[in-house]
XYZ file of C-alpha atoms in Angstrom:
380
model
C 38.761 -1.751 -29.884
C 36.557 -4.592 -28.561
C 34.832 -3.269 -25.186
C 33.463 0.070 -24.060
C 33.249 1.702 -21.203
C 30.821 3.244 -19.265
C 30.244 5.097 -16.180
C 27.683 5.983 -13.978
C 27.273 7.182 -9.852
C 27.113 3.771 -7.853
C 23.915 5.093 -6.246
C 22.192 6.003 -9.599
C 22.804 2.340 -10.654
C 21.889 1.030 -7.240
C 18.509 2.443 -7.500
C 17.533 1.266 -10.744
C 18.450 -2.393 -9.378
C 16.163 -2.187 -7.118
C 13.242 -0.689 -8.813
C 13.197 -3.473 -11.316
C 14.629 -6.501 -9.040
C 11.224 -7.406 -7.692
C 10.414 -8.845 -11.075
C 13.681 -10.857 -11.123
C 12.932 -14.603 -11.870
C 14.077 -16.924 -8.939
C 14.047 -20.006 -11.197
C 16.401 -21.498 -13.503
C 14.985 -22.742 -16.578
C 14.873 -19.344 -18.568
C 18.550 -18.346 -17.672
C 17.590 -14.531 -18.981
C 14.916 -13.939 -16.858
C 17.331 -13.796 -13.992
C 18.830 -10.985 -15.917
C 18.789 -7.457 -16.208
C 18.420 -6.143 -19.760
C 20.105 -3.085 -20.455
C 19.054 -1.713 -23.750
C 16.340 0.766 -25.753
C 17.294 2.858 -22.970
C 15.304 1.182 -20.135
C 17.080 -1.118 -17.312
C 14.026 -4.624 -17.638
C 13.705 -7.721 -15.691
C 11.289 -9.999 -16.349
C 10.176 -13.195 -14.858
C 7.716 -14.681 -17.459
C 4.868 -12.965 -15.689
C 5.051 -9.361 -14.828
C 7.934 -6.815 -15.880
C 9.533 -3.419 -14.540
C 11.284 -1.088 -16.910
C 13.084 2.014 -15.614
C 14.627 4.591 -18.018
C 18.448 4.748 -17.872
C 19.836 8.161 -16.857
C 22.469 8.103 -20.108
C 22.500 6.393 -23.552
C 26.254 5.464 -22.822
C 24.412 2.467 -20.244
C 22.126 0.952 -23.683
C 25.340 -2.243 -23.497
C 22.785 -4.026 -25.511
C 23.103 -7.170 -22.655
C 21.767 -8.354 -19.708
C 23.579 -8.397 -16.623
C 23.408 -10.913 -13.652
C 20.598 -9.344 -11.480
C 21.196 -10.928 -7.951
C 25.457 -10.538 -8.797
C 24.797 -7.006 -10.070
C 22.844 -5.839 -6.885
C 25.548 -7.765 -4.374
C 28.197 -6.196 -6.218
C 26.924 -2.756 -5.736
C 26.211 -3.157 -1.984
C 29.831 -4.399 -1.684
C 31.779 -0.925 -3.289
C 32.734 1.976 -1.572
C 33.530 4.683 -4.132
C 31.489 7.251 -4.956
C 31.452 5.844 -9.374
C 30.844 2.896 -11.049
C 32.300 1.496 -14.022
C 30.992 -0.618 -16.536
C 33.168 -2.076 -19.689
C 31.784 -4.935 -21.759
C 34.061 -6.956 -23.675
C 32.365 -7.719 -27.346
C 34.780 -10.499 -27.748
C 33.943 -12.978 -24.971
C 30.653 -10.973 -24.020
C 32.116 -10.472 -20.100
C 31.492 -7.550 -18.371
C 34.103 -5.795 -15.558
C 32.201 -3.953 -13.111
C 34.769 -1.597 -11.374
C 34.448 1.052 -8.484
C 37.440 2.611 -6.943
C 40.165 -0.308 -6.549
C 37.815 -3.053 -6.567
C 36.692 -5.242 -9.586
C 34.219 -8.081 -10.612
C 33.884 -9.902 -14.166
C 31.086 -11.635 -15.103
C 29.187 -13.188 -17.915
C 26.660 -11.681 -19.855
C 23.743 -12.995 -21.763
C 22.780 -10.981 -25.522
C 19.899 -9.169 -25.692
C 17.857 -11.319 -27.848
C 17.957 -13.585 -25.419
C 15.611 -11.504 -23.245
C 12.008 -12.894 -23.993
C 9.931 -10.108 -23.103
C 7.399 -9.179 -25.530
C 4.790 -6.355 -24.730
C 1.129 -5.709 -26.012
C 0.614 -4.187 -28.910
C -1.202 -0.981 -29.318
C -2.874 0.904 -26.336
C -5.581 -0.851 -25.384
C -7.876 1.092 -22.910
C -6.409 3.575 -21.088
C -7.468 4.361 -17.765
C -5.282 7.387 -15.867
C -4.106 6.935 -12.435
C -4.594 9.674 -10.056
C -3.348 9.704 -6.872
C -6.616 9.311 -5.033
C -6.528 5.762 -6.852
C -3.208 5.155 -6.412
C -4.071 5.951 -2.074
C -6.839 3.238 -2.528
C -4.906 0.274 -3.991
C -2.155 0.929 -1.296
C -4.757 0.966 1.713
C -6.229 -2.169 -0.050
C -3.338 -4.286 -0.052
C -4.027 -4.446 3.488
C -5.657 -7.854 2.605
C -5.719 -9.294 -0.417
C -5.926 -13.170 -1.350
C -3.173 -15.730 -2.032
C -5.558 -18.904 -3.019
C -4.890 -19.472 -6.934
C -7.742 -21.427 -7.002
C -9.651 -18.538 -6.431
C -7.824 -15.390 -8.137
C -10.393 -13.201 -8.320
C -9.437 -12.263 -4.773
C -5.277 -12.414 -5.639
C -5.060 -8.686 -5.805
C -7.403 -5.384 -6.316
C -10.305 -5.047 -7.636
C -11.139 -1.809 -9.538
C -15.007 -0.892 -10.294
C -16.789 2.015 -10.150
C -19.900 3.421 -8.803
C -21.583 6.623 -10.003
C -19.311 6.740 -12.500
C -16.768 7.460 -9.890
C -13.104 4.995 -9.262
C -13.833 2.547 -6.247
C -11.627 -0.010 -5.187
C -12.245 -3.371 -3.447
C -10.082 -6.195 -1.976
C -11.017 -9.448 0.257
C -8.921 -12.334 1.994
C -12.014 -14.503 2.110
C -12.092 -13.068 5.922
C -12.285 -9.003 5.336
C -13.213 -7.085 2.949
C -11.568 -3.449 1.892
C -13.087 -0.618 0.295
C -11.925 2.441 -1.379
C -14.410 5.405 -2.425
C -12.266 7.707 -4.531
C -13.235 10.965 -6.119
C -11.733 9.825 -9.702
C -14.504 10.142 -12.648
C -13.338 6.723 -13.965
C -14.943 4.674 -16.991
C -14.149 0.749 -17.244
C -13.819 -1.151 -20.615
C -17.011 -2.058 -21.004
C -18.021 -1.336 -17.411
C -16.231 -4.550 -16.515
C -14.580 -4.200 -13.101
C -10.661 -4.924 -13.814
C -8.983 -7.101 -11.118
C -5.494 -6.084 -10.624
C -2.887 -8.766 -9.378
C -1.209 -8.076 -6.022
C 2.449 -7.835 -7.695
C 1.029 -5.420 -10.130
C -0.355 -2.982 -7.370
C 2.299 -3.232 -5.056
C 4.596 -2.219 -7.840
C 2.139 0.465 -8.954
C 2.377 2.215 -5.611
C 6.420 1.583 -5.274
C 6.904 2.969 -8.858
C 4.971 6.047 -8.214
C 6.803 6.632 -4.786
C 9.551 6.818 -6.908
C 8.965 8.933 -9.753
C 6.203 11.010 -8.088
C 6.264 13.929 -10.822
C 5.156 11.919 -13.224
C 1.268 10.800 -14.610
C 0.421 7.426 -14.517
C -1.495 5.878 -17.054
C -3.069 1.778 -17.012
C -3.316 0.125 -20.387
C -5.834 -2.945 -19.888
C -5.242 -5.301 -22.865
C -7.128 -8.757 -23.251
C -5.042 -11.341 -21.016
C -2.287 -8.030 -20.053
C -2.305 -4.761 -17.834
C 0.318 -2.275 -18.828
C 1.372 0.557 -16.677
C 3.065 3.756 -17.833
C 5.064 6.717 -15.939
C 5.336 9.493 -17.848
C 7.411 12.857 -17.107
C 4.964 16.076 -18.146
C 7.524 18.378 -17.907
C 9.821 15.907 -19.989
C 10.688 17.279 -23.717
C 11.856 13.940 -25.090
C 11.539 10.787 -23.105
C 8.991 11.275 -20.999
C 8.591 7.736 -20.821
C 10.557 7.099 -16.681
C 9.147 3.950 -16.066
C 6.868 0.965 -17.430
C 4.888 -2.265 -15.555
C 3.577 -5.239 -17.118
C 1.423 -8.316 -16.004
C 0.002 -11.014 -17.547
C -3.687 -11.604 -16.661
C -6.544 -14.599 -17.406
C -8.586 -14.000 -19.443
C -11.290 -16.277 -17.693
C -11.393 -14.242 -14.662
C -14.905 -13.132 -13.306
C -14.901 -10.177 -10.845
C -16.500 -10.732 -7.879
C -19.665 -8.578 -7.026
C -18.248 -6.741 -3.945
C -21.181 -4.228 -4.226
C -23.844 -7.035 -3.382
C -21.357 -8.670 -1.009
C -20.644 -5.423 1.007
C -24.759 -5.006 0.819
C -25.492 -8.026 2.817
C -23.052 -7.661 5.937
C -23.049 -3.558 6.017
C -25.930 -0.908 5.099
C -22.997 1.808 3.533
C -25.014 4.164 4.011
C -25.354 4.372 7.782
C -22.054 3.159 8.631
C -20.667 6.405 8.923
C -22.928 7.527 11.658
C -22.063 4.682 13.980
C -18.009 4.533 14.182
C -16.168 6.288 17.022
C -12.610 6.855 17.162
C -10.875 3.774 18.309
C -10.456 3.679 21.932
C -6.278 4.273 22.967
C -6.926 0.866 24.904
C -7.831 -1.314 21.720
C -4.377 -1.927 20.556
C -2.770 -2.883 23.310
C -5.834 -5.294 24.665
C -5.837 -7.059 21.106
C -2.005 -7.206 21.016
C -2.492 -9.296 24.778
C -4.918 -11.233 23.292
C -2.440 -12.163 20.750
C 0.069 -13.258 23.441
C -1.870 -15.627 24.874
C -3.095 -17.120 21.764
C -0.047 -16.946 19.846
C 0.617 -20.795 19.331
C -2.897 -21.369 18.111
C -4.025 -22.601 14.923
C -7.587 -20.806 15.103
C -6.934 -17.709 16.926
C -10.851 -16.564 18.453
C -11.301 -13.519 21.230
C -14.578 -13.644 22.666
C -16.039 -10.450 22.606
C -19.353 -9.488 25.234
C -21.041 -6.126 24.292
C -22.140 -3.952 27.472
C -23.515 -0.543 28.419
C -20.521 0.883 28.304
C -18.565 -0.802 26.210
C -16.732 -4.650 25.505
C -15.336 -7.304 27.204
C -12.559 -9.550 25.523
C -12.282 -13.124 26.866
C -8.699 -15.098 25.156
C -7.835 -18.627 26.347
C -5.741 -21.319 25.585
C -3.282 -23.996 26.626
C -0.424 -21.187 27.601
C -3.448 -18.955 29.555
C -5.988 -16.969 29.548
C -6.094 -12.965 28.849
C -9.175 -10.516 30.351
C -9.776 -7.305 29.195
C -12.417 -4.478 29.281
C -12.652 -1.349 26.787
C -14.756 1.582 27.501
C -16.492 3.942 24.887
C -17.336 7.452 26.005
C -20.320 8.963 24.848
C -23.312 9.053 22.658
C -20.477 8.603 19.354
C -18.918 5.335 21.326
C -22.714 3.826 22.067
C -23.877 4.171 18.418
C -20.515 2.332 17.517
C -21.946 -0.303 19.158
C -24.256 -2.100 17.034
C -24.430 -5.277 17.814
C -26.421 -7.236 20.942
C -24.596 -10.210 21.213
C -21.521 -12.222 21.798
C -19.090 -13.156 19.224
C -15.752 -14.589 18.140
C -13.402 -12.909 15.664
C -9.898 -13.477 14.831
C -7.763 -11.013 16.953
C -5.217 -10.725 14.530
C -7.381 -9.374 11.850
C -8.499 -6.767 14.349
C -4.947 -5.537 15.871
C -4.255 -5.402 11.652
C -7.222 -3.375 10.865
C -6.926 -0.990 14.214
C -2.862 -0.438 13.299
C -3.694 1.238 10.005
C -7.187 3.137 10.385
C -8.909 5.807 12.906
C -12.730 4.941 13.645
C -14.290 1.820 14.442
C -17.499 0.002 14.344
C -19.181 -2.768 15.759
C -22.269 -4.380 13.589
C -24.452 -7.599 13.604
C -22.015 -9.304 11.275
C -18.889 -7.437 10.746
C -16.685 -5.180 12.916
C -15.773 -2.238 10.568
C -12.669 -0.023 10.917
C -12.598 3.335 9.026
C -11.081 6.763 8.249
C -12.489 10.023 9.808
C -13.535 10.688 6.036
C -15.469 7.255 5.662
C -13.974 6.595 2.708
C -12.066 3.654 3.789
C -13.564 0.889 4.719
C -12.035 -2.534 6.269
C -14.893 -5.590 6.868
C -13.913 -8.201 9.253
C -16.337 -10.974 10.025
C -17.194 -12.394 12.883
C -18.830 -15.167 13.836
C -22.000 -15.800 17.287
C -20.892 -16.770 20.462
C -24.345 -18.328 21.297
């Protein structure tokens, strides 16, 4: 017989789609890499840069191909029953994808067509936890997209005391992450991890939460494995790959953070951010939607700010009050300034305390852990 069959629940085959479809190719010259491979019992995709590999739930889905990854996932959506069925004809090397009455053929590529190639060996190993895994997700919240300057194109892990600390800028803020991780760097070199790679990282661990995560950093690579404890055989669930330069320099965040922000005192002056703040940014907004520089004027007073917000569709007014000795010391800061009101209405939407300082307004977490730099520049 020339074909075999295989079947699997529709949502079991749905998910894995859509773990590994974010590193689908979206261009045409490497027909493969906008495939799936199905094989060595991991579902790949691969788009010449980074990879995701997710463990199959049965051998009986190694076809040894790769599948169509945008046709595969449309075809899924579009079934109703409850199985899916997979039979690969070794003849013409088509697959039929059937579910209840419905049915779609399509081509398949080999799998030697499939050009990923991983690192070899283990490189240095750096484990995961999941306070380190919390600090890459809350610094994603901004992160560089200038390739001329990748340094800043994703997150930047150091350490400090011998303890994990994580560090991210958009040229405008800067994020910081004080875990509690004992963590030591290859060659106490700070390891810059791409954007894809991190937001992947925190998706894939979502995911399979049971399971340890361990970062291989190879010269020019960074390797990322999920692995089952409780697993006899195969602990192996999932796998992430990146290419990296090799030329890349990390940027000194430490002596950056130094020069707007004394660390060490911040703490003492944030308050909780005012129920007011949102919504006066988020007017600010309104009126300065259509603008290419967006700038609120801000006016510290005894009791608190003023916002001042014009352009050619209006103007917005608005005054925000800090109780107590906690809101004065938040107040740092003497004179007038302009910042960007959409970097503040971002950093007061994901974080608790605020503070205002000669060069930076800082938002926070009630642990002072995380820390979110946005700078401003002198009204006078």
């Amino acid at each position: 017989m020339s074909s075999t069959d295989n079947s699997i629940t529709r949502e079991s085959l749905i998910r894995i789609v859509n773990l590994v479809k974010p590193a689908l190719s979206t261009q045409d010259y490497i027909p493969a890499l906008k495939h799936i491979l199905f094989a060595a019992g991991f579902a790949s995709a691969f788009n010449d840069n980074q990879a995701i590999q997710v463990r199959l739930p049965s051998s009986d889905l190694n076809l040894g191909l790769c599948l169509p990854g945008d046709m595969l996932a449309k075809a899924l959506a579009s079934f109703n029953a409850e199985k899916v069925m997979l039979a690969s004809n070794e003849k013409d090397g088509s697959l039929a994808i059937s579910s209840g009455r419905a049915k779609i053929k399509t081509k398949t590529l080999p799998a030697a067509s499939f050009p990923l190639e991983l690192p070899k060996g283990k490189g240095v190993v750096i484990e995961v936890t999941d306070d380190m895994l919390e600090g890459i997700r809350r610094c994603l919240i901004g992160v560089g997209n200038n390739p001329t300057h990748p340094a800043s194109m994703g997150v930047t892990l150091d350490s400090e005391k011998q303890r994990a600390i994580l560090y991210s800028t958009d040229n405008a803020t800067i994020s910081r992450y004080q875990t509690k991780t004992i963590c030591e760097l290859p060659g106490d070199t700070p390891v810059v991890i791409p954007t894809f790679f991190c937001e992947q990282l925190v998706s894939l661990a979502k995911a399979f939460p049971k399971t340890e995560v361990d970062l291989h950093v190879y010269p020019g690579a960074l390797v990322a494995e999920y692995n089952d404890p409780d697993a006899d055989t195969n602990s192996l669930m999932a796998r992430l790959f990146t290419k990296t330069l090799d030329d890349i320099t990390a940027l000194d965040y430490g002596k950056i953070v130094a020069k707007h922000l004394d660390i060490s005192k911040a703490g003492g002056k944030m308050t909780t951010i005012p129920t007011t703040f949102d919504a006066a940014f988020d007017r600010a907004l309104l009126v300065l939607g259509a603008s290419t520089d967006k700038a609120t004027k801000i006016t510290p007073t005894d009791s608190g700010l003023k916002l001042l917000s014009l352009s050619d569709l209006g103007e917005a007014q608005d005054s925000i009050n800090f109780d107590g000795k906690e809101g004065a010391d938040a107040l740092d800061v003497d004179d007038a300034f302009y910042v960007d009101p959409t970097l503040i209405a971002r950093g007061c939407k994901s974080c608790a305390t605020v503070g205002f300082f000669t060069r930076v307004v800082v938002f926070g977490d009630a642990d002072g852990r995380f820390l979110h730099l946005v700078s401003h520049c002198s009204a006078s």
